[in-house]
Tab-separated table of C-alpha atoms and ligand atoms in Angstrom:
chain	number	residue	atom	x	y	z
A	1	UNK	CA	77.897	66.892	101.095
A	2	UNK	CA	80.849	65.298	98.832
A	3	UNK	CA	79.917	61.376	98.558
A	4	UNK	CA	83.258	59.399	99.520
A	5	UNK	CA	85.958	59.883	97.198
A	6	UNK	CA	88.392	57.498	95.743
A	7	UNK	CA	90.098	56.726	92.298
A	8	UNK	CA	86.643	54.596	91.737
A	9	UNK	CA	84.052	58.261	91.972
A	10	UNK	CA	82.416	59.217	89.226
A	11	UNK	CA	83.352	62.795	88.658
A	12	UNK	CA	79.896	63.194	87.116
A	13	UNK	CA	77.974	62.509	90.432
A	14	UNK	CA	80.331	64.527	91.909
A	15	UNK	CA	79.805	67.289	90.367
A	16	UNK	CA	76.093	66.913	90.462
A	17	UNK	CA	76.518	66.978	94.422
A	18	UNK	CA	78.632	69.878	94.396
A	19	UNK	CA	76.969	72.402	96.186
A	20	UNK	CA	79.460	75.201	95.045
A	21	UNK	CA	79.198	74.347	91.300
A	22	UNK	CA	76.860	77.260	89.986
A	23	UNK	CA	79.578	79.840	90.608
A	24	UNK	CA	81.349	78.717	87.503
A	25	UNK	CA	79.213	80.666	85.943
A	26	UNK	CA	79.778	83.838	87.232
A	27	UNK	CA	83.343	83.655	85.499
A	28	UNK	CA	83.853	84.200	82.024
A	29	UNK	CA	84.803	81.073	80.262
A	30	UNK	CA	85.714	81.796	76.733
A	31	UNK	CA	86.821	78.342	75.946
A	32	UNK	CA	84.927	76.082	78.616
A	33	UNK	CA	86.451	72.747	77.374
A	34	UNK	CA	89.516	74.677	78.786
A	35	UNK	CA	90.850	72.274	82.111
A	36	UNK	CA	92.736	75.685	83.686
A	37	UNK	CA	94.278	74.368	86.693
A	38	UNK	CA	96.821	77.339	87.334
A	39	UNK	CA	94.022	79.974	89.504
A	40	UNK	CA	96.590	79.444	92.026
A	41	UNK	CA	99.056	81.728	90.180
A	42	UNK	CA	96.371	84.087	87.938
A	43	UNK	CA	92.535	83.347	88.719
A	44	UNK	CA	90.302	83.360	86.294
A	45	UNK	CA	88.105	86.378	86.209
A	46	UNK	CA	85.008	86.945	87.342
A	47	UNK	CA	82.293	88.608	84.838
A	48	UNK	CA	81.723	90.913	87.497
A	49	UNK	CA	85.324	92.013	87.411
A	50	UNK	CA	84.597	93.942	84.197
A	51	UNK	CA	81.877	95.570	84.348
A	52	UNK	CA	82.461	96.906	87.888
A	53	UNK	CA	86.181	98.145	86.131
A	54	UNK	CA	83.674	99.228	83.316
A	55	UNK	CA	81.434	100.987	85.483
A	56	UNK	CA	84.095	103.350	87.004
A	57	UNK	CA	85.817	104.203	83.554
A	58	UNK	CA	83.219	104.786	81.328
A	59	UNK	CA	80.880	105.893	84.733
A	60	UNK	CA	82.527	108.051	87.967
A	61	UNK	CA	85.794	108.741	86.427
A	62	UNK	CA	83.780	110.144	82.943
A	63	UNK	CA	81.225	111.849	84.951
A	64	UNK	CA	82.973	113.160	88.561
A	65	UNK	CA	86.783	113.638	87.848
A	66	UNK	CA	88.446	114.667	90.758
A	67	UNK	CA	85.416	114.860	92.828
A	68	UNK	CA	85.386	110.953	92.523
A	69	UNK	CA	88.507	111.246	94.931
A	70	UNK	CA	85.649	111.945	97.811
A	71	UNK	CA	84.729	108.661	97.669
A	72	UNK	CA	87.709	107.018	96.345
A	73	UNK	CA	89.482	107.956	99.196
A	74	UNK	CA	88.233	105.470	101.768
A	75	UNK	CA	87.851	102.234	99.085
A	76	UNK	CA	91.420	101.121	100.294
A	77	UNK	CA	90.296	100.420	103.901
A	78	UNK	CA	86.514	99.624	102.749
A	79	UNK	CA	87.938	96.619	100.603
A	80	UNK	CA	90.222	95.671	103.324
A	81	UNK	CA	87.329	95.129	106.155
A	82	UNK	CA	86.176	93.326	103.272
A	83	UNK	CA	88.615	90.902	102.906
A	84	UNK	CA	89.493	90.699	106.452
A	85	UNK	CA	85.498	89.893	107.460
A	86	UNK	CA	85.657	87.324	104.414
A	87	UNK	CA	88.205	85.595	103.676
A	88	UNK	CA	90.769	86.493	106.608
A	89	UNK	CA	89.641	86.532	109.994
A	90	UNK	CA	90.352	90.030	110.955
A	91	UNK	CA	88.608	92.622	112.581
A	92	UNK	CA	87.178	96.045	110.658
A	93	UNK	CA	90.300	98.369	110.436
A	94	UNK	CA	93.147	95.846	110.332
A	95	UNK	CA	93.855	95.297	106.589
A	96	UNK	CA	94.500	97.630	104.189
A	97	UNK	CA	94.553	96.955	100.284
A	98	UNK	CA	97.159	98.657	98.978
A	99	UNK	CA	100.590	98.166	96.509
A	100	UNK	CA	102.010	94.764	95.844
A	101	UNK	CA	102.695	91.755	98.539
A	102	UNK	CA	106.328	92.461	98.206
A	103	UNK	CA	106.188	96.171	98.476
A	104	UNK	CA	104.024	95.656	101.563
A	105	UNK	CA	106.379	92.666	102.838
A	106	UNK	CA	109.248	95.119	102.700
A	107	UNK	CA	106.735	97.840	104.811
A	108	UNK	CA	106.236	95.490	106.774
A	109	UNK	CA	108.690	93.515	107.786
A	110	UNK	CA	110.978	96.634	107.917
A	111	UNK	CA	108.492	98.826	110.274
A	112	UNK	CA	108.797	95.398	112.542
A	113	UNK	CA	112.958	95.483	112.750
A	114	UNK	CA	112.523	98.999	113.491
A	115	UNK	CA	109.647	98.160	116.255
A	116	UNK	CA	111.785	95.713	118.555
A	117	UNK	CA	114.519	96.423	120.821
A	118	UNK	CA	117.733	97.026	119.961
A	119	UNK	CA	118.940	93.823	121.001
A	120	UNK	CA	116.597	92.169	118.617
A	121	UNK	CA	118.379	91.980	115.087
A	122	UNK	CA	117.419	88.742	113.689
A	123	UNK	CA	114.737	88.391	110.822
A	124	UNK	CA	113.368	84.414	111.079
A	125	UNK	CA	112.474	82.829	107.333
A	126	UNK	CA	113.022	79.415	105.630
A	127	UNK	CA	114.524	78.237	102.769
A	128	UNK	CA	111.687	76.999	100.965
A	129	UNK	CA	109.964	80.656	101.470
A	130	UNK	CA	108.603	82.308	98.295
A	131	UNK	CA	112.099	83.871	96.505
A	132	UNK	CA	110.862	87.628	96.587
A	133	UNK	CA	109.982	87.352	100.307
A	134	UNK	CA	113.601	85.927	101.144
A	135	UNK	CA	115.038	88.966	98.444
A	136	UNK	CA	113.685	91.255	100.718
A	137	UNK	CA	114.178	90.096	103.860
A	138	UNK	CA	117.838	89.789	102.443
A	139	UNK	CA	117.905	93.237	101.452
A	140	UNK	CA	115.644	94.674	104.703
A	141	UNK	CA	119.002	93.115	106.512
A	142	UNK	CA	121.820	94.677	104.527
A	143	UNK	CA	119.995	98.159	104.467
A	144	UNK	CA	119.398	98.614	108.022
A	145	UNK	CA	121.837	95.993	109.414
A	146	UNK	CA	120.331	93.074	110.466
A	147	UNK	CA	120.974	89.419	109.874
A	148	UNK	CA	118.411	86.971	108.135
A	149	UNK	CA	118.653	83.136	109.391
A	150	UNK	CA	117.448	80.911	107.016
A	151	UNK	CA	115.475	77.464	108.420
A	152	UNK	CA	116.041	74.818	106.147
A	153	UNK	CA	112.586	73.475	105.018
A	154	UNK	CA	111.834	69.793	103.231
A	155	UNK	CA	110.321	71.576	99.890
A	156	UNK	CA	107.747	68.915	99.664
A	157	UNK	CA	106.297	68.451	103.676
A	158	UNK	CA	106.826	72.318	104.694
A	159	UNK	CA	108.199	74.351	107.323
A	160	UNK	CA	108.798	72.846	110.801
A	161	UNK	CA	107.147	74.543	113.635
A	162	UNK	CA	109.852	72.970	115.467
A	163	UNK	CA	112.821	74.460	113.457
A	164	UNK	CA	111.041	77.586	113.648
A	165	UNK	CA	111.106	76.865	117.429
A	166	UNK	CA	115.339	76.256	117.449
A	167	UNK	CA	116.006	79.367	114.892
A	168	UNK	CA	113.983	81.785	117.259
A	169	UNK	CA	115.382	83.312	120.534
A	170	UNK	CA	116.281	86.601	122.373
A	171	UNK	CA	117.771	88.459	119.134
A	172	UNK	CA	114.917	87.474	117.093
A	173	UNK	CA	112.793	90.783	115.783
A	174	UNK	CA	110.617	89.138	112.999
A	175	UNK	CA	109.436	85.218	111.931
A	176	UNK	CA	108.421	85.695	108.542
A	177	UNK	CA	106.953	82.259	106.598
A	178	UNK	CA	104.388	81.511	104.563
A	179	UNK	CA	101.085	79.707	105.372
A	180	UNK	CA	100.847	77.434	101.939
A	181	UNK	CA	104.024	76.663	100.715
A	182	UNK	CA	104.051	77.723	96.690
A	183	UNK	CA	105.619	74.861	95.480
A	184	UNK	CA	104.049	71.795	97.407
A	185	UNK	CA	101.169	73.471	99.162
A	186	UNK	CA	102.279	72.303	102.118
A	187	UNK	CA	100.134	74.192	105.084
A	188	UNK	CA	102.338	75.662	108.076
A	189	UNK	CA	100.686	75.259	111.616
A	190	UNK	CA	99.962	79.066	111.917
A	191	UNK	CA	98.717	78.841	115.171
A	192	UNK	CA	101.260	77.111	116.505
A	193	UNK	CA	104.206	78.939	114.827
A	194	UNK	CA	103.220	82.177	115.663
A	195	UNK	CA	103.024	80.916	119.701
A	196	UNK	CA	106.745	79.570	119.375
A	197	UNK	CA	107.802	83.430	117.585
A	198	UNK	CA	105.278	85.538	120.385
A	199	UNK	CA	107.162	83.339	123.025
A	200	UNK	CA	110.300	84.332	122.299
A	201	UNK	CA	109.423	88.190	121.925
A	202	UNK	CA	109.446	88.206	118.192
A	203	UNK	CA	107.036	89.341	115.676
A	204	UNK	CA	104.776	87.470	113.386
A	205	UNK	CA	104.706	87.887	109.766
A	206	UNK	CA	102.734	85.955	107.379
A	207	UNK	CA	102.696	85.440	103.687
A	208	UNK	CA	99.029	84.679	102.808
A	209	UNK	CA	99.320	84.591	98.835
A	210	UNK	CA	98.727	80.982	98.456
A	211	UNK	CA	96.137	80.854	101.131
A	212	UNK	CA	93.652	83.385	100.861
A	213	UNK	CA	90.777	82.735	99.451
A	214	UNK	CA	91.331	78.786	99.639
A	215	UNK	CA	92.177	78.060	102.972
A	216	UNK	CA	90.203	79.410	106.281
A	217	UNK	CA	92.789	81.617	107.808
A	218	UNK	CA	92.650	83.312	111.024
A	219	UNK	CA	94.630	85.870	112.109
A	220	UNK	CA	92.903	87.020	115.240
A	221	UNK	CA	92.693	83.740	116.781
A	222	UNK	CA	96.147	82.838	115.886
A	223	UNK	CA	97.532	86.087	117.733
A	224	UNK	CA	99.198	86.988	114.360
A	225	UNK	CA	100.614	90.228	114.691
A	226	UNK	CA	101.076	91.185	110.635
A	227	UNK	CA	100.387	89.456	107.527
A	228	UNK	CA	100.186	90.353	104.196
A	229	UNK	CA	98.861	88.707	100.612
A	230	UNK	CA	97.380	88.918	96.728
A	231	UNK	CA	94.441	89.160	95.545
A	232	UNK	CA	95.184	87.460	91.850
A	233	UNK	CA	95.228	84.226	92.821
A	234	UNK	CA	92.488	82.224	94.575
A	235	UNK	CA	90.665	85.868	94.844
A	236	UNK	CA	90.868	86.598	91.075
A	237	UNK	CA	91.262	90.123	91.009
A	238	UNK	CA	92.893	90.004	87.711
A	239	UNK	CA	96.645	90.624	86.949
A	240	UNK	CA	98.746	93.003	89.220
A	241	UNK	CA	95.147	93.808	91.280
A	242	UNK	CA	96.782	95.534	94.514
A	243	UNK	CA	97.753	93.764	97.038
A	244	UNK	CA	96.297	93.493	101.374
A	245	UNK	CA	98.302	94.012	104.262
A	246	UNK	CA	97.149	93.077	107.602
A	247	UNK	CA	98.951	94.920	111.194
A	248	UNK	CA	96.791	94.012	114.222
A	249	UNK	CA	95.313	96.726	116.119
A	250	UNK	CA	96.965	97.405	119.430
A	251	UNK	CA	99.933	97.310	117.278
A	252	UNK	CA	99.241	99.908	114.686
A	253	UNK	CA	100.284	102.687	116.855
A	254	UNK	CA	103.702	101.823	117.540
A	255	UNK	CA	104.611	100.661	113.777
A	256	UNK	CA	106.684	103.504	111.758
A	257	UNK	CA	107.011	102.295	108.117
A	258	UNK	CA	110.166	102.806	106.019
A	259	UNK	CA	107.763	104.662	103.383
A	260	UNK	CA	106.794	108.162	104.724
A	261	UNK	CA	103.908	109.055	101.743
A	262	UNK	CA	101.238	111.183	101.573
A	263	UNK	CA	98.581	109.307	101.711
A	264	UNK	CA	99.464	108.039	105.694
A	265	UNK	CA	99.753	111.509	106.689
A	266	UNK	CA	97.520	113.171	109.301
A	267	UNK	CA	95.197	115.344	108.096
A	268	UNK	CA	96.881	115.044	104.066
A	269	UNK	CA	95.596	117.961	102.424
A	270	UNK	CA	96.595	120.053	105.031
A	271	UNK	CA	100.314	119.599	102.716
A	272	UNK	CA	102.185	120.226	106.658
A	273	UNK	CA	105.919	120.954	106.924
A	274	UNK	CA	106.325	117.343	108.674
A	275	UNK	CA	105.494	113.739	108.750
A	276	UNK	CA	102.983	112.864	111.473
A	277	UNK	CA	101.353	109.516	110.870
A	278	UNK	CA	97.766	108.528	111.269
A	279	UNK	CA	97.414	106.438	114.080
A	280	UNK	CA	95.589	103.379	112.185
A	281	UNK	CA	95.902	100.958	109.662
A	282	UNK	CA	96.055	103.876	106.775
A	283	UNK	CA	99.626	104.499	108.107
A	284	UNK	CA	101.112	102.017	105.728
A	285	UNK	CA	99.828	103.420	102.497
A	286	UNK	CA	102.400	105.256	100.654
A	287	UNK	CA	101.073	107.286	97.414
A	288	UNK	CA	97.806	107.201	95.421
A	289	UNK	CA	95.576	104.291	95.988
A	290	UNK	CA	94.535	102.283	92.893
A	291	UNK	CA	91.148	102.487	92.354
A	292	UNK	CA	90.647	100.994	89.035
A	293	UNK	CA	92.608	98.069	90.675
A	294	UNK	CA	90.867	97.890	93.921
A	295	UNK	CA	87.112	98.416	92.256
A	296	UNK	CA	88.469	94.988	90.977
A	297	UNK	CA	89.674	93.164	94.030
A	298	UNK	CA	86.052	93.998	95.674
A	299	UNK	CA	83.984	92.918	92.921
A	300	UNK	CA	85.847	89.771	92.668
A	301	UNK	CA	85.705	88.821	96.286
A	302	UNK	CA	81.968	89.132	96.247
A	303	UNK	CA	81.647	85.349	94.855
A	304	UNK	CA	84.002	84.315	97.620
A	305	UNK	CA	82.276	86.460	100.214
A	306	UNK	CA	79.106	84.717	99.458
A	307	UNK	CA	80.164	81.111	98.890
A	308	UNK	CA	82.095	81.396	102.647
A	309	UNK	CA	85.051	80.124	103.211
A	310	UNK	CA	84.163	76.807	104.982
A	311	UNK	CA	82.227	75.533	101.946
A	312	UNK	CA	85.487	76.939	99.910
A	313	UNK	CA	87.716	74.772	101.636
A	314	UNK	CA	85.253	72.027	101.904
A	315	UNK	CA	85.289	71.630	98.035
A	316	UNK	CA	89.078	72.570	97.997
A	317	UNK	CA	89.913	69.206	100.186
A	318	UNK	CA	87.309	67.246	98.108
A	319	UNK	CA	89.251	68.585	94.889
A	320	UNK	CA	92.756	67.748	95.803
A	321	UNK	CA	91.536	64.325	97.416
A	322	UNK	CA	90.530	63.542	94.048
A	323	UNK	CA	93.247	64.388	92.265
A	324	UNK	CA	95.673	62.486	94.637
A	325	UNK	CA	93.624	59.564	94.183
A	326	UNK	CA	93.286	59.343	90.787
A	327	UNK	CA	97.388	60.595	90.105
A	328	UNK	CA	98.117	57.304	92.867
A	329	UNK	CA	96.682	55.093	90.374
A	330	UNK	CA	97.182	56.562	87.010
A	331	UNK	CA	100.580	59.013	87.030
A	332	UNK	CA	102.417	57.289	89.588
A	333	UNK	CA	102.698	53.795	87.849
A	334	UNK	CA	104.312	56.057	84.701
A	335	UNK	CA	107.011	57.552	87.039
A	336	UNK	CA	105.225	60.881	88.933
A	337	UNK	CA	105.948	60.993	92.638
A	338	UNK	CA	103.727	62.935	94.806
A	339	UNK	CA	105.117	66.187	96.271
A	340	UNK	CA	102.562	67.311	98.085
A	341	UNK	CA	101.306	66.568	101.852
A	342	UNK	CA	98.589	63.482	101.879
A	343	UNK	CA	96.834	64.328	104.892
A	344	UNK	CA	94.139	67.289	103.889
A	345	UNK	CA	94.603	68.802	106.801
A	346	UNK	CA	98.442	69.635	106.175
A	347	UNK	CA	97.520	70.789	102.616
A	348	UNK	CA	96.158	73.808	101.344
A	349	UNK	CA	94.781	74.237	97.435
A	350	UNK	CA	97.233	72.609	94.899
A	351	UNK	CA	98.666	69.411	94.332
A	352	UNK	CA	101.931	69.031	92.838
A	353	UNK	CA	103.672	66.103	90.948
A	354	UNK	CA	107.445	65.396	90.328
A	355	UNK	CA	108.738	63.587	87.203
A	356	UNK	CA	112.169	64.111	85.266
A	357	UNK	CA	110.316	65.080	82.568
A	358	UNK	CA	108.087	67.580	84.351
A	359	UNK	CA	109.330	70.667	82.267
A	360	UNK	CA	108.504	69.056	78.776
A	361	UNK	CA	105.323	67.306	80.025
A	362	UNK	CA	104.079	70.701	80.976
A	363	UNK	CA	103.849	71.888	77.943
A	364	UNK	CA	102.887	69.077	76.571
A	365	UNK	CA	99.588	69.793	78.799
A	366	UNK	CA	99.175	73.069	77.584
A	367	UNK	CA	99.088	71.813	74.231
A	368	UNK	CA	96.458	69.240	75.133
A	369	UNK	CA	94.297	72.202	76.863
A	370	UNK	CA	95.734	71.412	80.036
A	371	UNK	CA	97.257	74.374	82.090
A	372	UNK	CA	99.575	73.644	84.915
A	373	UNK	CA	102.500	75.678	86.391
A	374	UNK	CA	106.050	74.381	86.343
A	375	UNK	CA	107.813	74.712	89.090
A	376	UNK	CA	111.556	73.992	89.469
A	377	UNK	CA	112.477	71.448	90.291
A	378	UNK	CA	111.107	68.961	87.957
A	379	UNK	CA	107.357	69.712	89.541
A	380	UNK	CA	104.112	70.149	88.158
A	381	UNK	CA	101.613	72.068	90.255
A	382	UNK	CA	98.225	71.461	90.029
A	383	UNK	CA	95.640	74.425	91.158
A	384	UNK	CA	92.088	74.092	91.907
A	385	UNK	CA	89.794	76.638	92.516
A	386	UNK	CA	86.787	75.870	94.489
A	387	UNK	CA	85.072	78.669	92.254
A	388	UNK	CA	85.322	77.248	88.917
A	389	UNK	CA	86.756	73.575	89.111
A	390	UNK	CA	84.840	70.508	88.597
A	391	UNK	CA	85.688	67.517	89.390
A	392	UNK	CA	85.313	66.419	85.387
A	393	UNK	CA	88.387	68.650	84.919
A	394	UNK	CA	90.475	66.394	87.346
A	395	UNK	CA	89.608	63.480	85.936
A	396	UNK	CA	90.067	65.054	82.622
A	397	UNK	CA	93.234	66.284	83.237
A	398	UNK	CA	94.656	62.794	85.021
A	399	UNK	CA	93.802	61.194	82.030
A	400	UNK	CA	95.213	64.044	79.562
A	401	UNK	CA	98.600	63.714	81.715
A	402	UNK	CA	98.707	59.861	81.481
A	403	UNK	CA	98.296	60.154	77.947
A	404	UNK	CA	101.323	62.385	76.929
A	405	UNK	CA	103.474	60.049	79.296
A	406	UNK	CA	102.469	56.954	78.243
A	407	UNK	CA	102.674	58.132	74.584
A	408	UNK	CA	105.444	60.062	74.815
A	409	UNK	CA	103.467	62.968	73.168
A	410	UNK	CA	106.243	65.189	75.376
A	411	UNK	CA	109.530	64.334	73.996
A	412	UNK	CA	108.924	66.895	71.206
A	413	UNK	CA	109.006	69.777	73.493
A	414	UNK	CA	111.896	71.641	74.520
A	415	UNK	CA	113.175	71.049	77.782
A	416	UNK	CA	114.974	74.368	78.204
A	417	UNK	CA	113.065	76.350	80.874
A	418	UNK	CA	111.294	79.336	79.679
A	419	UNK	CA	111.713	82.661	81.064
A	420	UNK	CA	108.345	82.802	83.011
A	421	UNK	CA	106.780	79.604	83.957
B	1	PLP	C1	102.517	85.070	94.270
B	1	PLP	C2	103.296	85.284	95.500
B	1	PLP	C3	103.913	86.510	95.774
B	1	PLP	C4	103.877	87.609	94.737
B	1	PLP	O1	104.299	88.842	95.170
B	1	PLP	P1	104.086	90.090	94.188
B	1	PLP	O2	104.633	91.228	94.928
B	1	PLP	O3	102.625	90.176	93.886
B	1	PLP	O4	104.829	89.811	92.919
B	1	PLP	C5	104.538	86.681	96.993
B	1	PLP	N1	104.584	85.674	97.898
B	1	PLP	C6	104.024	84.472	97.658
B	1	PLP	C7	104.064	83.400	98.687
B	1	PLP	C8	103.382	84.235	96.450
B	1	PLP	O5	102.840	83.047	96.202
């Protein structure tokens, strides 16, 4: 598919061979000369984003008002079969698209504590875990008095199934990690993990933000017993589109959620006296679902849907090959290190790079219609999405990043750390 790649490709014929590279097109690309590499932390959107959004404003809303709610009703479980046929390897009524990862993280993670025995009190993370999933594991502790242990992770190679393996035991209610490490895309050996936590009676729960939509995950045939994960990143739902949560089946029954809303109630417009859960996945919905939000998250994954996820992650492993290659020979003479697992297969869909400088060089970038993310410390993350990156851009944005370095282009820039990078 890919011809071999090293530092000596020509991007050109690469992208001429790229079997995925007509669905840059389907985004909108106001400024095309643009080398976005952050769809890893905001995707781009997809045309069909707006006029799907468009379509229920100016269309069902306009025209059916509340009667809209009769089919409104069911989109949060529709979209999640959706995503879980697509893009995470789930079965139809497993996921649910609904709130944000952390709200559903805290559902979660919480309904799991409460779940296992009493002798289990012990919620499983690592130190190199995304900060709002340790916040609330932290607080999920204090508030219904538990105690989080915290594996230490090496921030560039990821978490260790065999730390994992040494934190877990008898007290253990909950391992909660993430499958692509934010900062160094480091991919965790879900399979595996989740074994080591089932073993020793605890539950699984996985962060998929960084993974879904980039990297084939499978939660079925990993035994993974909850997950949950965004849809604004590699599935470019647009910003603050809702969020999935995934509880497998045999377990939905016996999960109470810390949340008691409306919306998981048994028959709901009956208004009853009591809470009395559904017995499915709707259970952990809280309020209103919403729709304008989720319209988006299904019209976005329909690219992703189509292109599969293999050929996703095909071009994802050719993209970041690339890019290593070409930062080896060019970045790494001017003083970059790389931060980011070399073998593809313990990777997922970003590269990142480590220099002193990394701060004012990223801005530098932007300047030079480059976009990275900055992350601390002293990194700069490189995103590609299979969707709408070329390899042109890489090369592109190599040379771009050699240039500021070499000329010092970055010095001007302040290298006091914004308030959102
Ligand atoms: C982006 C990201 C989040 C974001 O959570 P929100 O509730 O949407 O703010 C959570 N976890 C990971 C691993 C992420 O990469």
């Amino acid at each position: 598919m890919y011809p071999r790649i090293d530092a000596d490709s020509d991007p050109a014929a690469l992208d001429a061979a790229d079997p995925l590279a007509g669905y840059r097109d389907l985004f909108a690309l106001d400024d095309a000369e643009l080398v976005y590499l952050d769809g890893n932390s905001l995707g781009r959107p997809p045309r069909a984003v707006a006029k799907a959004v468009a379509e229920l404003l100016d269309g069902t809303w306009r025209t059916e008002l509340v009667a809209g709610w009769d089919s409104w009703v069911d989109l949060p479980t529709i979209a999640g079969d959706e995503l879980a046929r697509s893009v995470l390897g789930a079965s139809p009524g497993e996921v649910l698209v609904a709130d944000s990862t952390s709200a559903n993280l805290y559902k979660l993670a919480a309904a799991a504590l409460a779940a296992a025995t009493p002798d289990r009190r012990v919620l499983v993370t690592d130190d190199d875990n995304f900060p709002t999933d340790r916040y609330i594991l932290a607080g999920i502790a204090e508030q219904f008095g538990a105690t989080l242990r915290i594996v230490r992770t090496d921030i560039d190679t990821g978490v260790d199934p065999e730390a994992v393996a040494a934190a877990v035991g008898a007290d253990t209610a909950v391992v909660c990690l993430s499958h692509v490490a934010y900062r160094s895309g480091a991919l965790a050996d879900m399979e595996r993990i989740s074994a080591i936590a089932r073993d020793a009676g605890a539950f699984t729960l996985w962060d998929l933000c960084h993974s879904a939509g980039s990297v084939p995950v499978e939660l079925n045939r990993c035994g993974v017993d909850l997950a949950v994960g965004c849809t604004y990143k590699y599935l470019n739902a647009g910003p603050g589109a809702p969020a999935f949560l995934y509880v497998r089946k045999d377990l939905q029954s016996r999960l109470r959620q810390p949340m008691w809303g409306w919306f998981g109630q048994t028959d709901q417009f009956a208004m009853g006296p009591e809470y009395r859960p559904v017995e499915d996945i709707r259970r952990f919905s809280v309020g209103t679902p919403p729709i304008s939000g989720i319209t988006a998250v299904r019209a976005a994954l329909e690219p992703t849907s189509r292109a599969g996820i293999g050929a996703l992650r095909e071009k994802s492993v050719a993209l970041t090959t690339y890019a290593l290659a070409l930062i080896e020979r060019r970045l790494v003479p001017l003083g970059f290190r790389v931060a980011t697992p070399r073998d593809p297969n313990l990777r997922g869909g970003h590269v990142t790079i480590e220099h002193a400088k990394a701060w004012q060089i990223s801005q530098a970038m932007r300047r030079a219609g480059i976009v990275p993310d900055y992350r601390a410390p002293n990194r700069v993350r490189l995103g590609f999405a299979p969707l709408y990156n070329g390899f042109g851009e890489i090369a592109r944005a190599v040379e771009g990043i050699a240039d500021i370095v070499a000329s010092g282009a970055y010095v001007e820039f302040d290298d006091a750390v914004s308030r959102v990078t």
